[in-house]
Amino acid sequence: MIGRLLLLCALATVASPRCPGAVRWSAVLRQPATWYATAEAHTVADNVLLWQTPSGGWPKNHDMTVPPAPHDLDAEDVSAPTIDNDATWTQLRFLALVEAAQPDARYRAAFQRGLDYLFAAQYANGGWPQFYPRLPGYYTHITFNDDAMTGVLELLRDVARGKAPYDKIDDATRTRAAAAVKKGLACILRCQITVNGQKTVWCAQHDEITFEPVPARTFEHESLSGSESVGVVRFLMGEENPSPEIIAAVQGAVAWFEQVKLTGIRVIAIPDPKLPHGHDRKVVADPSAPPLWARFYEIGTNRPIFGGRDTIIRYTLAEVEPERRGGYRWYVEEPAKLLEKDYPRWAARWIKSN
């Protein structure tokens, strides 16, 4: 059956350039180094150029292994370049890998336009909005949600350091990238939420003027993030010579993660074709389950919070309507690796024992 599908796809390629290739867009940054010199990588890169918007950024939620269809170009979101859902910085990393493997002036120009887009989108205070040009609403907030801002900063830090495949970038651009990273670091430290004198973590989004934690969608309340804060901490730990302020920020966040971890529970999916997502989710007791963290914690109490499209804060997942209960990731596991492996290695190097 698989062979037949591949044959059909190969035959369709003759008539339609939109037949997806063997590599999925979600995996374009995880290929062997030799793949980026292949004809397939070259074709994908050509398609990525077609998706680039006039501002230099890229839209989200599109398969960019294929070129845009006419209806894609007419769609409203194509005119809304963003850093949400890994957009723009993923395309830039991909173009850099392909250009390093098979130099092409078109890829270099598109890459530079994309960097210029990121430089232009950054607020003077160091943060990034979710969309640029800015759209009204919560999209203007400094956005850590889904690792948007940290994804940009990781890229710019690699550019600033001249790390391959960014080692051919000119000094002026690297200097701009370093300045953007410096401002971004200051913004991160400014946004860290302090509760009763103790540094904790970050909200998924912060006000672009006051730096205060703010809500986004109706079910995403201002809170302490058990998910996005992991990426923020990892970015801070990636600094080559962390300042005392960075070290204190990391220590405060790690202590908070330890404090709020949830043990003895497991989240299970229960198939139910009658529900919007084809399943329900339920929290059950399980003493042997690995630790979990809530996606959101109430500021001041550290109680896990949940919500639906009615904007009301709930304190158990069971209270949320089935559509949101089964359609959103309310619990995460990512802090476990941070606490068990990443932080101990980092602390051994940078935290002096008394």
GROMACS .gro file of N, CA and C in nm, residues 235-331:
model
  291
  235PHE      N    1   1.722   2.901   2.719
  235PHE     CA    2   1.790   3.008   2.648
  235PHE      C    3   1.886   3.081   2.742
  236LEU      N    4   1.843   3.111   2.862
  236LEU     CA    5   1.931   3.179   2.957
  236LEU      C    6   2.053   3.093   2.989
  237MET      N    7   2.034   2.963   3.002
  237MET     CA    8   2.147   2.875   3.032
  237MET      C    9   2.243   2.864   2.915
  238GLY      N   10   2.200   2.905   2.796
  238GLY     CA   11   2.288   2.900   2.680
  238GLY      C   12   2.383   3.017   2.670
  239GLU      N   13   2.373   3.113   2.760
  239GLU     CA   14   2.467   3.225   2.759
  239GLU      C   15   2.607   3.178   2.797
  240GLU      N   16   2.707   3.224   2.722
  240GLU     CA   17   2.843   3.175   2.742
  240GLU      C   18   2.903   3.222   2.874
  241ASN      N   19   2.872   3.343   2.914
  241ASN     CA   20   2.922   3.396   3.041
  241ASN      C   21   2.806   3.462   3.114
  242PRO      N   22   2.723   3.382   3.179
  242PRO     CA   23   2.602   3.436   3.240
  242PRO      C   24   2.633   3.536   3.351
  243SER      N   25   2.560   3.645   3.351
  243SER     CA   26   2.575   3.747   3.455
  243SER      C   27   2.512   3.697   3.584
  244PRO      N   28   2.542   3.761   3.697
  244PRO     CA   29   2.474   3.724   3.822
  244PRO      C   30   2.322   3.732   3.810
  245GLU      N   31   2.272   3.828   3.731
  245GLU     CA   32   2.128   3.842   3.713
  245GLU      C   33   2.069   3.721   3.640
  246ILE      N   34   2.141   3.673   3.539
  246ILE     CA   35   2.094   3.555   3.466
  246ILE      C   36   2.098   3.432   3.555
  247ILE      N   37   2.205   3.416   3.631
  247ILE     CA   38   2.216   3.301   3.721
  247ILE      C   39   2.102   3.303   3.822
  248ALA      N   40   2.072   3.419   3.878
  248ALA     CA   41   1.963   3.430   3.975
  248ALA      C   42   1.828   3.399   3.911
  249ALA      N   43   1.811   3.443   3.787
  249ALA     CA   44   1.685   3.415   3.716
  249ALA      C   45   1.666   3.266   3.695
  250VAL      N   46   1.772   3.198   3.654
  250VAL     CA   47   1.764   3.053   3.632
  250VAL      C   48   1.737   2.980   3.763
  251GLN      N   49   1.809   3.017   3.867
  251GLN     CA   50   1.789   2.951   3.996
  251GLN      C   51   1.646   2.970   4.047
  252GLY      N   52   1.593   3.091   4.033
  252GLY     CA   53   1.457   3.116   4.078
  252GLY      C   54   1.356   3.032   4.003
  253ALA      N   55   1.374   3.023   3.871
  253ALA     CA   56   1.281   2.946   3.789
  253ALA      C   57   1.288   2.797   3.822
  254VAL      N   58   1.409   2.745   3.838
  254VAL     CA   59   1.425   2.603   3.867
  254VAL      C   60   1.364   2.569   4.003
  255ALA      N   61   1.385   2.656   4.101
  255ALA     CA   62   1.325   2.633   4.233
  255ALA      C   63   1.173   2.629   4.222
  256TRP      N   64   1.118   2.716   4.139
  256TRP     CA   65   0.972   2.717   4.121
  256TRP      C   66   0.925   2.588   4.055
  257PHE      N   67   0.995   2.543   3.952
  257PHE     CA   68   0.957   2.418   3.886
  257PHE      C   69   0.956   2.301   3.985
  258GLU      N   70   1.055   2.298   4.072
  258GLU     CA   71   1.059   2.192   4.173
  258GLU      C   72   0.940   2.202   4.267
  259GLN      N   73   0.905   2.324   4.302
  259GLN     CA   74   0.798   2.347   4.399
  259GLN      C   75   0.661   2.305   4.347
  260VAL      N   76   0.638   2.323   4.217
  260VAL     CA   77   0.501   2.306   4.165
  260VAL      C   78   0.481   2.177   4.086
  261LYS      N   79   0.579   2.088   4.083
  261LYS     CA   80   0.560   1.966   4.005
  261LYS      C   81   0.449   1.881   4.066
  262LEU      N   82   0.379   1.812   3.980
  262LEU     CA   83   0.263   1.733   4.018
  262LEU      C   84   0.298   1.585   4.010
  263THR      N   85   0.277   1.513   4.117
  263THR     CA   86   0.309   1.371   4.120
  263THR      C   87   0.184   1.290   4.151
  264GLY      N   88   0.190   1.163   4.114
  264GLY     CA   89   0.080   1.073   4.146
  264GLY      C   90  -0.041   1.084   4.056
  265ILE      N   91  -0.026   1.153   3.942
  265ILE     CA   92  -0.139   1.163   3.848
  265ILE      C   93  -0.091   1.133   3.707
  266ARG      N   94  -0.185   1.095   3.625
  266ARG     CA   95  -0.159   1.072   3.484
  266ARG      C   96  -0.278   1.126   3.404
  267VAL      N   97  -0.250   1.179   3.286
  267VAL     CA   98  -0.356   1.228   3.198
  267VAL      C   99  -0.378   1.123   3.090
  268ILE      N  100  -0.501   1.076   3.077
  268ILE     CA  101  -0.530   0.973   2.979
  268ILE      C  102  -0.629   1.026   2.875
  269ALA      N  103  -0.618   0.974   2.754
  269ALA     CA  104  -0.713   1.006   2.647
  269ALA      C  105  -0.814   0.893   2.636
  270ILE      N  106  -0.940   0.930   2.630
  270ILE     CA  107  -1.048   0.832   2.621
  270ILE      C  108  -1.118   0.850   2.487
  271PRO      N  109  -1.103   0.755   2.394
  271PRO     CA  110  -1.167   0.769   2.263
  271PRO      C  111  -1.317   0.790   2.275
  272ASP      N  112  -1.367   0.888   2.201
  272ASP     CA  113  -1.510   0.915   2.199
  272ASP      C  114  -1.542   0.989   2.070
  273PRO      N  115  -1.587   0.917   1.967
  273PRO     CA  116  -1.611   0.980   1.837
  273PRO      C  117  -1.718   1.088   1.838
  274LYS      N  118  -1.796   1.094   1.945
  274LYS     CA  119  -1.901   1.196   1.952
  274LYS      C  120  -1.846   1.333   1.991
  275LEU      N  121  -1.724   1.337   2.044
  275LEU     CA  122  -1.667   1.463   2.090
  275LEU      C  123  -1.593   1.534   1.977
  276PRO      N  124  -1.572   1.665   1.988
  276PRO     CA  125  -1.514   1.742   1.877
  276PRO      C  126  -1.379   1.691   1.829
  277HIS      N  127  -1.295   1.642   1.920
  277HIS     CA  128  -1.162   1.596   1.881
  277HIS      C  129  -1.151   1.443   1.878
  278GLY      N  130  -1.263   1.376   1.891
  278GLY     CA  131  -1.263   1.230   1.884
  278GLY      C  132  -1.216   1.162   2.011
  279HIS      N  133  -1.191   1.240   2.116
  279HIS     CA  134  -1.149   1.182   2.243
  279HIS      C  135  -1.177   1.280   2.356
  280ASP      N  136  -1.177   1.227   2.475
  280ASP     CA  137  -1.185   1.310   2.595
  280ASP      C  138  -1.053   1.294   2.670
  281ARG      N  139  -1.027   1.383   2.764
  281ARG     CA  140  -0.908   1.370   2.849
  281ARG      C  141  -0.952   1.371   2.995
  282LYS      N  142  -0.882   1.288   3.072
  282LYS     CA  143  -0.918   1.273   3.213
  282LYS      C  144  -0.791   1.259   3.296
  283VAL      N  145  -0.791   1.321   3.413
  283VAL     CA  146  -0.679   1.307   3.507
  283VAL      C  147  -0.714   1.194   3.603
  284VAL      N  148  -0.624   1.095   3.612
  284VAL     CA  149  -0.647   0.981   3.701
  284VAL      C  150  -0.530   0.966   3.796
  285ALA      N  151  -0.556   0.904   3.909
  285ALA     CA  152  -0.450   0.879   4.007
  285ALA      C  153  -0.361   0.766   3.958
  286ASP      N  154  -0.229   0.786   3.975
  286ASP     CA  155  -0.132   0.683   3.937
  286ASP      C  156  -0.003   0.710   4.014
  287PRO      N  157   0.018   0.641   4.126
  287PRO     CA  158   0.137   0.666   4.208
  287PRO      C  159   0.268   0.643   4.135
  288SER      N  160   0.265   0.563   4.028
  288SER     CA  161   0.389   0.531   3.955
  288SER      C  162   0.416   0.627   3.840
  289ALA      N  163   0.328   0.721   3.816
  289ALA     CA  164   0.342   0.811   3.701
  289ALA      C  165   0.458   0.908   3.720
  290PRO      N  166   0.529   0.941   3.612
  290PRO     CA  167   0.635   1.043   3.622
  290PRO      C  168   0.573   1.179   3.650
  291PRO      N  169   0.653   1.274   3.698
  291PRO     CA  170   0.597   1.405   3.732
  291PRO      C  171   0.542   1.479   3.611
  292LEU      N  172   0.442   1.559   3.636
  292LEU     CA  173   0.383   1.646   3.535
  292LEU      C  174   0.382   1.789   3.588
  293TRP      N  175   0.364   1.882   3.495
  293TRP     CA  176   0.345   2.022   3.532
  293TRP      C  177   0.222   2.073   3.458
  294ALA      N  178   0.146   2.160   3.522
  294ALA     CA  179   0.034   2.222   3.454
  294ALA      C  180   0.087   2.322   3.353
  295ARG      N  181   0.010   2.344   3.247
  295ARG     CA  182   0.048   2.445   3.148
  295ARG      C  183   0.044   2.584   3.212
  296PHE      N  184  -0.055   2.606   3.300
  296PHE     CA  185  -0.071   2.737   3.363
  296PHE      C  186  -0.092   2.721   3.514
  297TYR      N  187  -0.028   2.812   3.589
  297TYR     CA  188  -0.046   2.817   3.734
  297TYR      C  189  -0.093   2.956   3.774
  298GLU      N  190  -0.181   2.961   3.871
  298GLU     CA  191  -0.233   3.088   3.920
  298GLU      C  192  -0.122   3.164   3.992
  299ILE      N  193  -0.106   3.290   3.958
  299ILE     CA  194  -0.003   3.372   4.020
  299ILE      C  195  -0.042   3.399   4.166
  300GLY      N  196   0.047   3.367   4.258
  300GLY     CA  197   0.021   3.391   4.399
  300GLY      C  198  -0.017   3.268   4.476
  301THR      N  199  -0.083   3.172   4.411
  301THR     CA  200  -0.124   3.049   4.480
  301THR      C  201  -0.055   2.925   4.427
  302ASN      N  202  -0.004   2.931   4.305
  302ASN     CA  203   0.056   2.816   4.237
  302ASN      C  204  -0.044   2.703   4.213
  303ARG      N  205  -0.172   2.735   4.211
  303ARG     CA  206  -0.273   2.634   4.178
  303ARG      C  207  -0.280   2.619   4.027
  304PRO      N  208  -0.281   2.496   3.975
  304PRO     CA  209  -0.304   2.479   3.831
  304PRO      C  210  -0.438   2.538   3.791
  305ILE      N  211  -0.438   2.607   3.679
  305ILE     CA  212  -0.564   2.664   3.630
  305ILE      C  213  -0.591   2.619   3.487
  306PHE      N  214  -0.718   2.615   3.454
  306PHE     CA  215  -0.764   2.569   3.324
  306PHE      C  216  -0.873   2.664   3.277
  307GLY      N  217  -0.917   2.650   3.156
  307GLY     CA  218  -1.023   2.739   3.109
  307GLY      C  219  -1.082   2.694   2.978
  308GLY      N  220  -1.200   2.747   2.952
  308GLY     CA  221  -1.267   2.721   2.826
  308GLY      C  222  -1.289   2.850   2.751
  309ARG      N  223  -1.374   2.844   2.654
  309ARG     CA  224  -1.398   2.962   2.571
  309ARG      C  225  -1.492   3.063   2.639
  310ASP      N  226  -1.535   3.032   2.762
  310ASP     CA  227  -1.621   3.124   2.836
  310ASP      C  228  -1.541   3.221   2.922
  311THR      N  229  -1.409   3.214   2.917
  311THR     CA  230  -1.315   3.303   2.989
  311THR      C  231  -1.308   3.277   3.139
  312ILE      N  232  -1.381   3.180   3.191
  312ILE     CA  233  -1.384   3.156   3.336
  312ILE      C  234  -1.269   3.064   3.375
  313ILE      N  235  -1.196   3.101   3.480
  313ILE     CA  236  -1.088   3.017   3.531
  313ILE      C  237  -1.147   2.897   3.604
  314ARG      N  238  -1.097   2.780   3.570
  314ARG     CA  239  -1.136   2.656   3.638
  314ARG      C  240  -1.013   2.599   3.708
  315TYR      N  241  -1.039   2.518   3.811
  315TYR     CA  242  -0.929   2.462   3.888
  315TYR      C  243  -0.912   2.311   3.870
  316THR      N  244  -0.995   2.251   3.788
  316THR     CA  245  -0.976   2.111   3.749
  316THR      C  246  -1.004   2.099   3.600
  317LEU      N  247  -0.937   2.005   3.537
  317LEU     CA  248  -0.958   1.983   3.394
  317LEU      C  249  -1.100   1.935   3.367
  318ALA      N  250  -1.157   1.861   3.461
  318ALA     CA  251  -1.291   1.806   3.442
  318ALA      C  252  -1.397   1.914   3.426
  319GLU      N  253  -1.370   2.034   3.477
  319GLU     CA  254  -1.469   2.143   3.468
  319GLU      C  255  -1.470   2.210   3.331
  320VAL      N  256  -1.370   2.185   3.250
  320VAL     CA  257  -1.360   2.249   3.119
  320VAL      C  258  -1.448   2.176   3.018
  321GLU      N  259  -1.510   2.250   2.927
  321GLU     CA  260  -1.596   2.186   2.828
  321GLU      C  261  -1.515   2.091   2.740
  322PRO      N  262  -1.577   1.986   2.686
  322PRO     CA  263  -1.504   1.882   2.611
  322PRO      C  264  -1.420   1.935   2.496
  323GLU      N  265  -1.468   2.038   2.427
  323GLU     CA  266  -1.394   2.089   2.311
  323GLU      C  267  -1.256   2.139   2.350
  324ARG      N  268  -1.246   2.214   2.459
  324ARG     CA  269  -1.116   2.264   2.504
  324ARG      C  270  -1.043   2.159   2.587
  325ARG      N  271  -1.115   2.077   2.659
  325ARG     CA  272  -1.051   1.974   2.741
  325ARG      C  273  -0.971   1.878   2.655
  326GLY      N  274  -1.026   1.845   2.539
  326GLY     CA  275  -0.957   1.752   2.450
  326GLY      C  276  -0.877   1.819   2.341
  327GLY      N  277  -0.885   1.951   2.331
  327GLY     CA  278  -0.821   2.022   2.220
  327GLY      C  279  -0.709   2.113   2.260
  328TYR      N  280  -0.656   2.095   2.380
  328TYR     CA  281  -0.547   2.182   2.426
  328TYR      C  282  -0.457   2.100   2.518
  329ARG      N  283  -0.331   2.136   2.519
  329ARG     CA  284  -0.234   2.061   2.601
  329ARG      C  285  -0.226   2.127   2.739
  330TRP      N  286  -0.297   2.071   2.835
  330TRP     CA  287  -0.307   2.133   2.967
  330TRP      C  288  -0.199   2.089   3.064
  331TYR      N  289  -0.131   1.980   3.036
  331TYR     CA  290  -0.022   1.931   3.121
  331TYR      C  291   0.100   1.905   3.033
   0.00000   0.00000   0.00000
